[in-house]
């Protein structure tokens, strides 16, 4: 068996197994990832993050992120490769800072969704998630929606809006008669039309001015306690449905695992919140 180091961390209880790979030599297989993420047989996490040097990133990632030192190689808990993870960027940043691998208050990291700029803030870290867009803008502008979602706990399909934040999201604003806590997210909601590469699905309840709560079913994972890009997508969709008011650019998003901040600026969006490292050790990968 191969023995590797690991660090366990979370951002608003969206948890990850970090695998330090400073030389960029480790090749994690889907089987390795599912084992590490297994909550009974492995370490347990919503995803696995390999901490690798930029030189170990794919060519297109290196081209997009020439000033980054470190590549966030993110995998979903089912072993599939993903573009990035918003909460994961903060946990990744926490590791880099605590290990002395980054010493500035602002630095860039490389992801499959491009360059992400991290800033140290009072409550943890803020990540500039970069540009966002409506996935089917023409239809969204014509109808105020572009898809429907069927979920256990709702009697009928619900209208939804699709957004691209470097990874795919489908956001549903729940009508008053449906309780957010009553939804059953043990199985993946059905999205029509079905996105080619799957989607994260967020269910949103408005609380007050620029303040929402949400639950999420993550592609390749299931329901998680938090989703950073999902929180940003939920805030953006709610803001868009509300007519994109100029006085509602700073949002509070409550998730089961805590609270996140979302800031909307022109065609970009930023995410802020806490990140904690809770354990470290070694683990043997299965043969």
PDB file of N, CA, C and O in Angstrom, residues 87-144:
ATOM      1  N   UNK A  87     -16.093  26.825  -1.527  1.00  0.00           N
ATOM      2  CA  UNK A  87     -15.645  26.615  -0.156  1.00  0.00           C
ATOM      3  C   UNK A  87     -14.260  25.976  -0.129  1.00  0.00           C
ATOM      4  O   UNK A  87     -13.435  26.270   0.735  1.00  0.00           O
ATOM      5  N   UNK A  88     -14.016  25.097  -1.099  1.00  0.00           N
ATOM      6  CA  UNK A  88     -12.717  24.440  -1.179  1.00  0.00           C
ATOM      7  C   UNK A  88     -11.575  25.408  -1.409  1.00  0.00           C
ATOM      8  O   UNK A  88     -10.470  25.197  -0.917  1.00  0.00           O
ATOM      9  N   UNK A  89     -11.827  26.506  -2.154  1.00  0.00           N
ATOM     10  CA  UNK A  89     -10.751  27.479  -2.376  1.00  0.00           C
ATOM     11  C   UNK A  89     -10.295  28.097  -1.057  1.00  0.00           C
ATOM     12  O   UNK A  89      -9.105  28.362  -0.873  1.00  0.00           O
ATOM     13  N   UNK A  90     -11.234  28.308  -0.136  1.00  0.00           N
ATOM     14  CA  UNK A  90     -10.858  28.911   1.156  1.00  0.00           C
ATOM     15  C   UNK A  90     -10.090  27.917   2.022  1.00  0.00           C
ATOM     16  O   UNK A  90      -9.134  28.285   2.711  1.00  0.00           O
ATOM     17  N   UNK A  91     -10.509  26.666   2.009  1.00  0.00           N
ATOM     18  CA  UNK A  91      -9.783  25.649   2.775  1.00  0.00           C
ATOM     19  C   UNK A  91      -8.387  25.445   2.182  1.00  0.00           C
ATOM     20  O   UNK A  91      -7.398  25.316   2.910  1.00  0.00           O
ATOM     21  N   UNK A  92      -8.304  25.450   0.873  1.00  0.00           N
ATOM     22  CA  UNK A  92      -7.022  25.374   0.171  1.00  0.00           C
ATOM     23  C   UNK A  92      -6.137  26.553   0.584  1.00  0.00           C
ATOM     24  O   UNK A  92      -4.948  26.393   0.897  1.00  0.00           O
ATOM     25  N   UNK A  93      -6.730  27.755   0.609  1.00  0.00           N
ATOM     26  CA  UNK A  93      -5.980  28.947   1.008  1.00  0.00           C
ATOM     27  C   UNK A  93      -5.523  28.866   2.458  1.00  0.00           C
ATOM     28  O   UNK A  93      -4.393  29.247   2.787  1.00  0.00           O
ATOM     29  N   UNK A  94      -6.388  28.371   3.331  1.00  0.00           N
ATOM     30  CA  UNK A  94      -6.005  28.216   4.742  1.00  0.00           C
ATOM     31  C   UNK A  94      -4.786  27.314   4.873  1.00  0.00           C
ATOM     32  O   UNK A  94      -3.862  27.615   5.642  1.00  0.00           O
ATOM     33  N   UNK A  95      -4.773  26.230   4.124  1.00  0.00           N
ATOM     34  CA  UNK A  95      -3.624  25.325   4.170  1.00  0.00           C
ATOM     35  C   UNK A  95      -2.362  26.032   3.689  1.00  0.00           C
ATOM     36  O   UNK A  95      -1.307  25.947   4.339  1.00  0.00           O
ATOM     37  N   UNK A  96      -2.444  26.736   2.574  1.00  0.00           N
ATOM     38  CA  UNK A  96      -1.263  27.419   2.037  1.00  0.00           C
ATOM     39  C   UNK A  96      -0.716  28.437   3.033  1.00  0.00           C
ATOM     40  O   UNK A  96       0.507  28.538   3.235  1.00  0.00           O
ATOM     41  N   UNK A  97      -1.601  29.179   3.681  1.00  0.00           N
ATOM     42  CA  UNK A  97      -1.170  30.201   4.633  1.00  0.00           C
ATOM     43  C   UNK A  97      -0.571  29.566   5.882  1.00  0.00           C
ATOM     44  O   UNK A  97       0.496  29.979   6.361  1.00  0.00           O
ATOM     45  N   UNK A  98      -1.238  28.545   6.423  1.00  0.00           N
ATOM     46  CA  UNK A  98      -0.731  27.931   7.655  1.00  0.00           C
ATOM     47  C   UNK A  98       0.586  27.202   7.430  1.00  0.00           C
ATOM     48  O   UNK A  98       1.400  27.091   8.361  1.00  0.00           O
ATOM     49  N   UNK A  99       0.833  26.739   6.223  1.00  0.00           N
ATOM     50  CA  UNK A  99       2.087  26.066   5.914  1.00  0.00           C
ATOM     51  C   UNK A  99       3.177  27.039   5.474  1.00  0.00           C
ATOM     52  O   UNK A  99       4.305  26.621   5.201  1.00  0.00           O
ATOM     53  N   UNK A 100       2.844  28.322   5.411  1.00  0.00           N
ATOM     54  CA  UNK A 100       3.821  29.317   4.978  1.00  0.00           C
ATOM     55  C   UNK A 100       4.110  29.281   3.489  1.00  0.00           C
ATOM     56  O   UNK A 100       5.106  29.857   3.030  1.00  0.00           O
ATOM     57  N   UNK A 101       3.238  28.628   2.717  1.00  0.00           N
ATOM     58  CA  UNK A 101       3.430  28.542   1.270  1.00  0.00           C
ATOM     59  C   UNK A 101       2.945  29.801   0.553  1.00  0.00           C
ATOM     60  O   UNK A 101       3.322  30.055  -0.589  1.00  0.00           O
ATOM     61  N   UNK A 102       2.093  30.560   1.222  1.00  0.00           N
ATOM     62  CA  UNK A 102       1.684  31.887   0.773  1.00  0.00           C
ATOM     63  C   UNK A 102       1.762  32.824   1.972  1.00  0.00           C
ATOM     64  O   UNK A 102       1.255  32.492   3.040  1.00  0.00           O
ATOM     65  N   UNK A 103       2.380  33.967   1.790  1.00  0.00           N
ATOM     66  CA  UNK A 103       2.585  34.901   2.913  1.00  0.00           C
ATOM     67  C   UNK A 103       1.938  36.257   2.677  1.00  0.00           C
ATOM     68  O   UNK A 103       1.904  37.086   3.584  1.00  0.00           O
ATOM     69  N   UNK A 104       1.407  36.509   1.494  1.00  0.00           N
ATOM     70  CA  UNK A 104       0.759  37.789   1.198  1.00  0.00           C
ATOM     71  C   UNK A 104      -0.710  37.751   1.615  1.00  0.00           C
ATOM     72  O   UNK A 104      -1.310  36.676   1.751  1.00  0.00           O
ATOM     73  N   UNK A 105      -1.307  38.929   1.787  1.00  0.00           N
ATOM     74  CA  UNK A 105      -2.723  39.008   2.120  1.00  0.00           C
ATOM     75  C   UNK A 105      -3.604  38.746   0.902  1.00  0.00           C
ATOM     76  O   UNK A 105      -4.798  38.461   1.035  1.00  0.00           O
ATOM     77  N   UNK A 106      -3.027  38.849  -0.288  1.00  0.00           N
ATOM     78  CA  UNK A 106      -3.742  38.553  -1.528  1.00  0.00           C
ATOM     79  C   UNK A 106      -2.843  37.707  -2.420  1.00  0.00           C
ATOM     80  O   UNK A 106      -1.658  38.024  -2.585  1.00  0.00           O
ATOM     81  N   UNK A 107      -3.377  36.619  -2.942  1.00  0.00           N
ATOM     82  CA  UNK A 107      -2.593  35.750  -3.819  1.00  0.00           C
ATOM     83  C   UNK A 107      -3.527  34.989  -4.746  1.00  0.00           C
ATOM     84  O   UNK A 107      -4.738  34.874  -4.491  1.00  0.00           O
ATOM     85  N   UNK A 108      -2.964  34.468  -5.826  1.00  0.00           N
ATOM     86  CA  UNK A 108      -3.747  33.734  -6.823  1.00  0.00           C
ATOM     87  C   UNK A 108      -3.543  32.239  -6.655  1.00  0.00           C
ATOM     88  O   UNK A 108      -2.465  31.784  -6.262  1.00  0.00           O
ATOM     89  N   UNK A 109      -4.596  31.483  -6.954  1.00  0.00           N
ATOM     90  CA  UNK A 109      -4.482  30.032  -7.048  1.00  0.00           C
ATOM     91  C   UNK A 109      -5.012  29.605  -8.416  1.00  0.00           C
ATOM     92  O   UNK A 109      -5.818  30.306  -9.039  1.00  0.00           O
ATOM     93  N   UNK A 110      -4.543  28.464  -8.880  1.00  0.00           N
ATOM     94  CA  UNK A 110      -4.953  27.939 -10.175  1.00  0.00           C
ATOM     95  C   UNK A 110      -6.007  26.854  -9.977  1.00  0.00           C
ATOM     96  O   UNK A 110      -5.855  25.982  -9.121  1.00  0.00           O
ATOM     97  N   UNK A 111      -7.072  26.908 -10.777  1.00  0.00           N
ATOM     98  CA  UNK A 111      -8.112  25.879 -10.764  1.00  0.00           C
ATOM     99  C   UNK A 111      -8.477  25.549 -12.207  1.00  0.00           C
ATOM    100  O   UNK A 111      -8.119  26.271 -13.137  1.00  0.00           O
ATOM    101  N   UNK A 112      -9.203  24.467 -12.390  1.00  0.00           N
ATOM    102  CA  UNK A 112      -9.656  24.120 -13.732  1.00  0.00           C
ATOM    103  C   UNK A 112     -10.679  25.129 -14.268  1.00  0.00           C
ATOM    104  O   UNK A 112     -10.974  25.148 -15.465  1.00  0.00           O
ATOM    105  N   UNK A 113     -11.216  25.962 -13.374  1.00  0.00           N
ATOM    106  CA  UNK A 113     -12.128  27.030 -13.791  1.00  0.00           C
ATOM    107  C   UNK A 113     -11.387  28.348 -13.957  1.00  0.00           C
ATOM    108  O   UNK A 113     -12.005  29.409 -14.058  1.00  0.00           O
ATOM    109  N   UNK A 114     -10.048  28.280 -13.966  1.00  0.00           N
ATOM    110  CA  UNK A 114      -9.254  29.483 -14.176  1.00  0.00           C
ATOM    111  C   UNK A 114      -8.631  30.024 -12.904  1.00  0.00           C
ATOM    112  O   UNK A 114      -8.643  29.391 -11.841  1.00  0.00           O
ATOM    113  N   UNK A 115      -8.069  31.216 -13.027  1.00  0.00           N
ATOM    114  CA  UNK A 115      -7.380  31.890 -11.930  1.00  0.00           C
ATOM    115  C   UNK A 115      -8.388  32.418 -10.909  1.00  0.00           C
ATOM    116  O   UNK A 115      -9.367  33.072 -11.261  1.00  0.00           O
ATOM    117  N   UNK A 116      -8.138  32.139  -9.630  1.00  0.00           N
ATOM    118  CA  UNK A 116      -8.974  32.658  -8.557  1.00  0.00           C
ATOM    119  C   UNK A 116      -8.093  33.437  -7.583  1.00  0.00           C
ATOM    120  O   UNK A 116      -7.073  32.922  -7.116  1.00  0.00           O
ATOM    121  N   UNK A 117      -8.488  34.661  -7.305  1.00  0.00           N
ATOM    122  CA  UNK A 117      -7.707  35.499  -6.396  1.00  0.00           C
ATOM    123  C   UNK A 117      -8.276  35.395  -4.988  1.00  0.00           C
ATOM    124  O   UNK A 117      -9.478  35.560  -4.775  1.00  0.00           O
ATOM    125  N   UNK A 118      -7.401  35.139  -4.029  1.00  0.00           N
ATOM    126  CA  UNK A 118      -7.771  34.963  -2.631  1.00  0.00           C
ATOM    127  C   UNK A 118      -7.303  36.172  -1.832  1.00  0.00           C
ATOM    128  O   UNK A 118      -6.172  36.644  -1.996  1.00  0.00           O
ATOM    129  N   UNK A 119      -8.147  36.662  -0.928  1.00  0.00           N
ATOM    130  CA  UNK A 119      -7.785  37.750  -0.027  1.00  0.00           C
ATOM    131  C   UNK A 119      -8.073  37.330   1.402  1.00  0.00           C
ATOM    132  O   UNK A 119      -9.149  36.794   1.695  1.00  0.00           O
ATOM    133  N   UNK A 120      -7.116  37.564   2.290  1.00  0.00           N
ATOM    134  CA  UNK A 120      -7.331  37.302   3.713  1.00  0.00           C
ATOM    135  C   UNK A 120      -8.243  38.387   4.266  1.00  0.00           C
ATOM    136  O   UNK A 120      -7.978  39.588   4.094  1.00  0.00           O
ATOM    137  N   UNK A 121      -9.348  37.980   4.919  1.00  0.00           N
ATOM    138  CA  UNK A 121     -10.298  38.929   5.508  1.00  0.00           C
ATOM    139  C   UNK A 121     -10.539  38.562   6.962  1.00  0.00           C
ATOM    140  O   UNK A 121     -10.052  37.531   7.454  1.00  0.00           O
ATOM    141  N   UNK A 122     -11.297  39.407   7.652  1.00  0.00           N
ATOM    142  CA  UNK A 122     -11.466  39.247   9.101  1.00  0.00           C
ATOM    143  C   UNK A 122     -12.065  37.897   9.480  1.00  0.00           C
ATOM    144  O   UNK A 122     -11.661  37.285  10.465  1.00  0.00           O
ATOM    145  N   UNK A 123     -13.044  37.405   8.701  1.00  0.00           N
ATOM    146  CA  UNK A 123     -13.713  36.165   9.073  1.00  0.00           C
ATOM    147  C   UNK A 123     -13.173  34.945   8.345  1.00  0.00           C
ATOM    148  O   UNK A 123     -13.777  33.879   8.379  1.00  0.00           O
ATOM    149  N   UNK A 124     -12.045  35.091   7.662  1.00  0.00           N
ATOM    150  CA  UNK A 124     -11.464  33.953   6.956  1.00  0.00           C
ATOM    151  C   UNK A 124     -10.805  34.376   5.657  1.00  0.00           C
ATOM    152  O   UNK A 124      -9.763  35.029   5.652  1.00  0.00           O
ATOM    153  N   UNK A 125     -11.451  34.041   4.557  1.00  0.00           N
ATOM    154  CA  UNK A 125     -10.909  34.352   3.233  1.00  0.00           C
ATOM    155  C   UNK A 125     -12.032  34.752   2.294  1.00  0.00           C
ATOM    156  O   UNK A 125     -13.167  34.282   2.435  1.00  0.00           O
ATOM    157  N   UNK A 126     -11.705  35.619   1.338  1.00  0.00           N
ATOM    158  CA  UNK A 126     -12.620  35.964   0.256  1.00  0.00           C
ATOM    159  C   UNK A 126     -12.009  35.482  -1.048  1.00  0.00           C
ATOM    160  O   UNK A 126     -10.814  35.674  -1.291  1.00  0.00           O
ATOM    161  N   UNK A 127     -12.828  34.879  -1.868  1.00  0.00           N
ATOM    162  CA  UNK A 127     -12.388  34.382  -3.170  1.00  0.00           C
ATOM    163  C   UNK A 127     -13.104  35.141  -4.276  1.00  0.00           C
ATOM    164  O   UNK A 127     -14.342  35.184  -4.309  1.00  0.00           O
ATOM    165  N   UNK A 128     -12.323  35.761  -5.158  1.00  0.00           N
ATOM    166  CA  UNK A 128     -12.897  36.356  -6.356  1.00  0.00           C
ATOM    167  C   UNK A 128     -13.189  35.209  -7.318  1.00  0.00           C
ATOM    168  O   UNK A 128     -12.272  34.638  -7.910  1.00  0.00           O
ATOM    169  N   UNK A 129     -14.446  34.860  -7.451  1.00  0.00           N
ATOM    170  CA  UNK A 129     -14.829  33.729  -8.289  1.00  0.00           C
ATOM    171  C   UNK A 129     -14.783  34.081  -9.775  1.00  0.00           C
ATOM    172  O   UNK A 129     -14.896  33.196 -10.619  1.00  0.00           O
ATOM    173  N   UNK A 130     -14.632  35.368 -10.077  1.00  0.00           N
ATOM    174  CA  UNK A 130     -14.509  35.780 -11.467  1.00  0.00           C
ATOM    175  C   UNK A 130     -15.851  35.950 -12.151  1.00  0.00           C
ATOM    176  O   UNK A 130     -16.892  36.110 -11.505  1.00  0.00           O
ATOM    177  N   UNK A 131     -15.867  35.902 -13.479  1.00  0.00           N
ATOM    178  CA  UNK A 131     -17.098  36.136 -14.237  1.00  0.00           C
ATOM    179  C   UNK A 131     -18.146  35.060 -14.001  1.00  0.00           C
ATOM    180  O   UNK A 131     -17.828  33.913 -13.700  1.00  0.00           O
ATOM    181  N   UNK A 132     -19.383  35.446 -14.163  1.00  0.00           N
ATOM    182  CA  UNK A 132     -20.508  34.517 -14.139  1.00  0.00           C
ATOM    183  C   UNK A 132     -21.399  34.862 -15.336  1.00  0.00           C
ATOM    184  O   UNK A 132     -21.311  35.941 -15.913  1.00  0.00           O
ATOM    185  N   UNK A 133     -22.269  33.927 -15.686  1.00  0.00           N
ATOM    186  CA  UNK A 133     -23.189  34.204 -16.790  1.00  0.00           C
ATOM    187  C   UNK A 133     -24.432  33.322 -16.652  1.00  0.00           C
ATOM    188  O   UNK A 133     -24.402  32.286 -15.967  1.00  0.00           O
ATOM    189  N   UNK A 134     -25.496  33.762 -17.270  1.00  0.00           N
ATOM    190  CA  UNK A 134     -26.670  32.917 -17.400  1.00  0.00           C
ATOM    191  C   UNK A 134     -26.364  31.854 -18.441  1.00  0.00           C
ATOM    192  O   UNK A 134     -25.873  32.167 -19.535  1.00  0.00           O
ATOM    193  N   UNK A 135     -26.655  30.614 -18.131  1.00  0.00           N
ATOM    194  CA  UNK A 135     -26.305  29.519 -19.036  1.00  0.00           C
ATOM    195  C   UNK A 135     -27.137  29.556 -20.319  1.00  0.00           C
ATOM    196  O   UNK A 135     -26.639  29.204 -21.386  1.00  0.00           O
ATOM    197  N   UNK A 136     -28.396  29.975 -20.208  1.00  0.00           N
ATOM    198  CA  UNK A 136     -29.273  30.098 -21.387  1.00  0.00           C
ATOM    199  C   UNK A 136     -29.944  31.474 -21.320  1.00  0.00           C
ATOM    200  O   UNK A 136     -31.135  31.596 -21.012  1.00  0.00           O
ATOM    201  N   UNK A 137     -29.153  32.481 -21.635  1.00  0.00           N
ATOM    202  CA  UNK A 137     -29.566  33.872 -21.402  1.00  0.00           C
ATOM    203  C   UNK A 137     -30.816  34.267 -22.172  1.00  0.00           C
ATOM    204  O   UNK A 137     -31.715  34.923 -21.620  1.00  0.00           O
ATOM    205  N   UNK A 138     -30.906  33.905 -23.433  1.00  0.00           N
ATOM    206  CA  UNK A 138     -32.053  34.316 -24.245  1.00  0.00           C
ATOM    207  C   UNK A 138     -33.358  33.802 -23.654  1.00  0.00           C
ATOM    208  O   UNK A 138     -34.327  34.561 -23.473  1.00  0.00           O
ATOM    209  N   UNK A 139     -33.386  32.516 -23.324  1.00  0.00           N
ATOM    210  CA  UNK A 139     -34.594  31.939 -22.745  1.00  0.00           C
ATOM    211  C   UNK A 139     -34.893  32.523 -21.381  1.00  0.00           C
ATOM    212  O   UNK A 139     -36.053  32.800 -21.050  1.00  0.00           O
ATOM    213  N   UNK A 140     -33.850  32.742 -20.581  1.00  0.00           N
ATOM    214  CA  UNK A 140     -34.044  33.317 -19.253  1.00  0.00           C
ATOM    215  C   UNK A 140     -34.655  34.713 -19.348  1.00  0.00           C
ATOM    216  O   UNK A 140     -35.582  35.060 -18.597  1.00  0.00           O
ATOM    217  N   UNK A 141     -34.153  35.521 -20.270  1.00  0.00           N
ATOM    218  CA  UNK A 141     -34.677  36.880 -20.426  1.00  0.00           C
ATOM    219  C   UNK A 141     -36.112  36.884 -20.934  1.00  0.00           C
ATOM    220  O   UNK A 141     -36.913  37.753 -20.573  1.00  0.00           O
ATOM    221  N   UNK A 142     -36.449  35.910 -21.762  1.00  0.00           N
ATOM    222  CA  UNK A 142     -37.805  35.846 -22.308  1.00  0.00           C
ATOM    223  C   UNK A 142     -38.817  35.347 -21.293  1.00  0.00           C
ATOM    224  O   UNK A 142     -39.959  35.823 -21.248  1.00  0.00           O
ATOM    225  N   UNK A 143     -38.405  34.368 -20.461  1.00  0.00           N
ATOM    226  CA  UNK A 143     -39.365  33.681 -19.599  1.00  0.00           C
ATOM    227  C   UNK A 143     -39.115  33.874 -18.102  1.00  0.00           C
ATOM    228  O   UNK A 143     -39.943  33.486 -17.280  1.00  0.00           O
ATOM    229  N   UNK A 144     -37.941  34.431 -17.735  1.00  0.00           N
ATOM    230  CA  UNK A 144     -37.602  34.544 -16.320  1.00  0.00           C
ATOM    231  C   UNK A 144     -37.139  33.237 -15.725  1.00  0.00           C
ATOM    232  O   UNK A 144     -36.931  33.132 -14.515  1.00  0.00           O
TER     233      UNK A 144
END
